[in-house]
């Protein structure tokens, strides 16, 4: 039996677990909006058409911030098509997903939904087919109190008070040749800087995200970030990162090690941003907005796009997730937490139906996928200070990433109520007996051990195991291979 030892100590502080790390994403893509969050006439829908069953699951998931309206969709979107009387809204071609967009759901409906869901909105402006002026018009609509053309339009639409949206994405994946309005790093960097500068003239309180690379494998990766930030560094607050891990080839050892890649990706973006910051003599350090991440069976997208013409809200990439995928998602969350000092926002993509933790049937039920559980449990229990852990222990070989550490761990300590949550992933196939050295937290007692065991293909929900006993400040747990685990401890109150 393999063994490992993990020392957990309050002195090993990384940073606060920002609630914004538990974000999600609603794009006008497939059935995420239409048939997902919004379906007028559905038995669970309210008078606006917002599905109550999906709202309930969103709240249960513990999502903190939701990015909207895209994604690739935003790069050809005219936001004003989606406000005002629904009967007057135009039907448009959405080039990103070869779909007819009815605009029955738009900004004001999203803001009502966000309020009901209890999430912070994160809006994206179109820097593909549009530019500075349209971003300003949208910001005037959302954040200006009144007495100007767009703020008064909002009031005429029944929204007296400004929304006060704080988080904004300056476009989406403009490094990608698939993007409508794709740009070079020079072109985008200038546009992002000018848009940011002007947006802060309307509302200096906004936090702005410049587009980083669409993924770490892009040929322009790192050079893109460097050039964009040469132009935009002083005007923005975050640089974005996106990544999807594809299990289609059935190479389970590699997909289970996906977080190794995310970890390196974060380190490289931080190094690139800090290099530019140093060159520009900037004291302020940027954070990463990891505003798209997930497991995605990407081979299915082309198949979905090929088999139809221009239609409304087709089913697109409605991936069914396994227990292995849930372990990967749990490990990606562990990795985001381990970088809590430099990752300030993260959004799992997407929320409903499209590569999502929540699935629905049109006119029918809504349900949780396997990946729902590690997200919901991490969002609920990762509160307080994130603590660095160095698990050591065994390693194993993978085709994609070479030799990788089998264990991946992080701990989060809630100083206020004395709770300590340990998140531990075994990426390997063999169980690992792991000693948790908790002598830095005198008097703790274990209260719960939940595990998603990917060795048991039939069980995609967390299983409750016996919590470990503490002996001289040490607890021993068996981490099945492969599995995601949450072990919770509590100090005496
Ligand atoms: O989330 C699906 C798509 O993936 C998004 O629209 C795009 O930004 C990314 O490539």
Short mmCIF file of N, CA and C and ligand atoms in Angstrom, two decimals, residues 25 27 29 67 70-74 96-97 172-173 178-179 214 242 244 292 296 298 301 317 349-350 354-355, ligand 1:
data_model
loop_
_atom_site.label_atom_id
_atom_site.label_comp_id
_atom_site.label_asym_id
_atom_site.label_seq_id
_atom_site.Cartn_x
_atom_site.Cartn_y
_atom_site.Cartn_z
N UNK A 25 -20.83 30.36 -15.54
CA UNK A 25 -20.87 31.06 -16.82
C UNK A 25 -22.18 30.72 -17.52
N UNK A 27 -23.85 31.44 -21.12
CA UNK A 27 -23.65 31.97 -22.48
C UNK A 27 -24.91 31.70 -23.30
N UNK A 29 -25.66 30.02 -25.74
CA UNK A 29 -25.10 28.91 -26.51
C UNK A 29 -25.94 27.68 -26.23
N UNK A 67 -20.64 34.82 -15.22
CA UNK A 67 -20.22 35.58 -16.41
C UNK A 67 -21.31 35.45 -17.48
N UNK A 70 -21.38 35.80 -23.00
CA UNK A 70 -20.46 34.89 -23.68
C UNK A 70 -19.09 35.24 -23.22
N UNK A 71 -18.13 34.43 -23.64
CA UNK A 71 -18.08 33.42 -24.66
C UNK A 71 -18.01 33.98 -26.09
N UNK A 72 -17.82 33.03 -26.99
CA UNK A 72 -17.72 33.39 -28.41
C UNK A 72 -18.94 34.20 -28.85
N UNK A 73 -20.08 33.93 -28.24
CA UNK A 73 -21.32 34.63 -28.62
C UNK A 73 -21.17 36.14 -28.51
N UNK A 74 -20.45 36.61 -27.49
CA UNK A 74 -20.43 38.06 -27.24
C UNK A 74 -19.72 38.82 -28.35
N UNK A 96 -21.26 32.62 -33.98
CA UNK A 96 -20.40 31.78 -33.14
C UNK A 96 -20.91 30.35 -33.10
N UNK A 97 -22.23 30.19 -32.95
CA UNK A 97 -22.78 28.83 -32.79
C UNK A 97 -23.78 28.48 -33.87
N UNK A 172 -13.75 38.51 -25.53
CA UNK A 172 -13.58 37.08 -25.25
C UNK A 172 -12.65 36.44 -26.27
N UNK A 173 -11.63 35.74 -25.81
CA UNK A 173 -10.75 34.89 -26.64
C UNK A 173 -10.41 35.51 -27.99
N UNK A 178 -10.99 31.40 -34.50
CA UNK A 178 -12.43 31.07 -34.61
C UNK A 178 -13.30 32.24 -34.15
N UNK A 179 -12.68 33.22 -33.49
CA UNK A 179 -13.47 34.30 -32.88
C UNK A 179 -13.90 35.29 -33.95
N UNK A 214 -6.63 31.77 -25.14
CA UNK A 214 -7.77 30.85 -25.10
C UNK A 214 -7.42 29.53 -24.44
N UNK A 242 -8.26 30.55 -19.90
CA UNK A 242 -9.31 29.57 -20.19
C UNK A 242 -8.66 28.22 -20.39
N UNK A 244 -9.88 23.82 -21.08
CA UNK A 244 -10.82 22.69 -21.04
C UNK A 244 -9.99 21.43 -21.19
N UNK A 292 -13.02 30.63 -17.71
CA UNK A 292 -13.60 29.43 -18.33
C UNK A 292 -12.70 28.26 -17.99
N UNK A 296 -14.37 18.84 -20.91
CA UNK A 296 -15.23 18.99 -22.11
C UNK A 296 -14.84 17.92 -23.12
N UNK A 298 -14.54 17.41 -26.28
CA UNK A 298 -14.57 18.39 -27.38
C UNK A 298 -14.90 17.78 -28.73
N UNK A 301 -18.38 18.57 -30.32
CA UNK A 301 -18.86 19.89 -30.76
C UNK A 301 -19.08 19.91 -32.27
N UNK A 317 -23.25 20.33 -27.15
CA UNK A 317 -22.30 19.77 -26.18
C UNK A 317 -22.92 19.55 -24.79
N UNK A 349 -17.26 26.61 -16.74
CA UNK A 349 -18.07 26.80 -17.94
C UNK A 349 -18.70 25.47 -18.32
N UNK A 350 -20.03 25.50 -18.47
CA UNK A 350 -20.97 26.56 -18.24
C UNK A 350 -21.91 26.09 -17.13
N UNK A 354 -24.94 23.11 -21.29
CA UNK A 354 -23.73 23.17 -22.11
C UNK A 354 -22.53 22.85 -21.20
N UNK A 355 -21.93 21.66 -21.36
CA UNK A 355 -20.84 21.20 -20.50
C UNK A 355 -21.06 21.68 -19.05
O1 LIG B 1 -17.72 27.60 -23.25
C1 LIG B 1 -17.78 27.31 -24.62
C2 LIG B 1 -16.88 28.20 -25.46
O2 LIG B 1 -15.55 27.84 -25.22
C3 LIG B 1 -16.92 29.68 -25.19
O3 LIG B 1 -17.92 30.33 -25.89
C4 LIG B 1 -15.58 30.13 -25.68
O4 LIG B 1 -15.15 31.32 -25.03
C5 LIG B 1 -14.68 28.95 -25.45
O5 LIG B 1 -13.88 28.67 -26.54
#
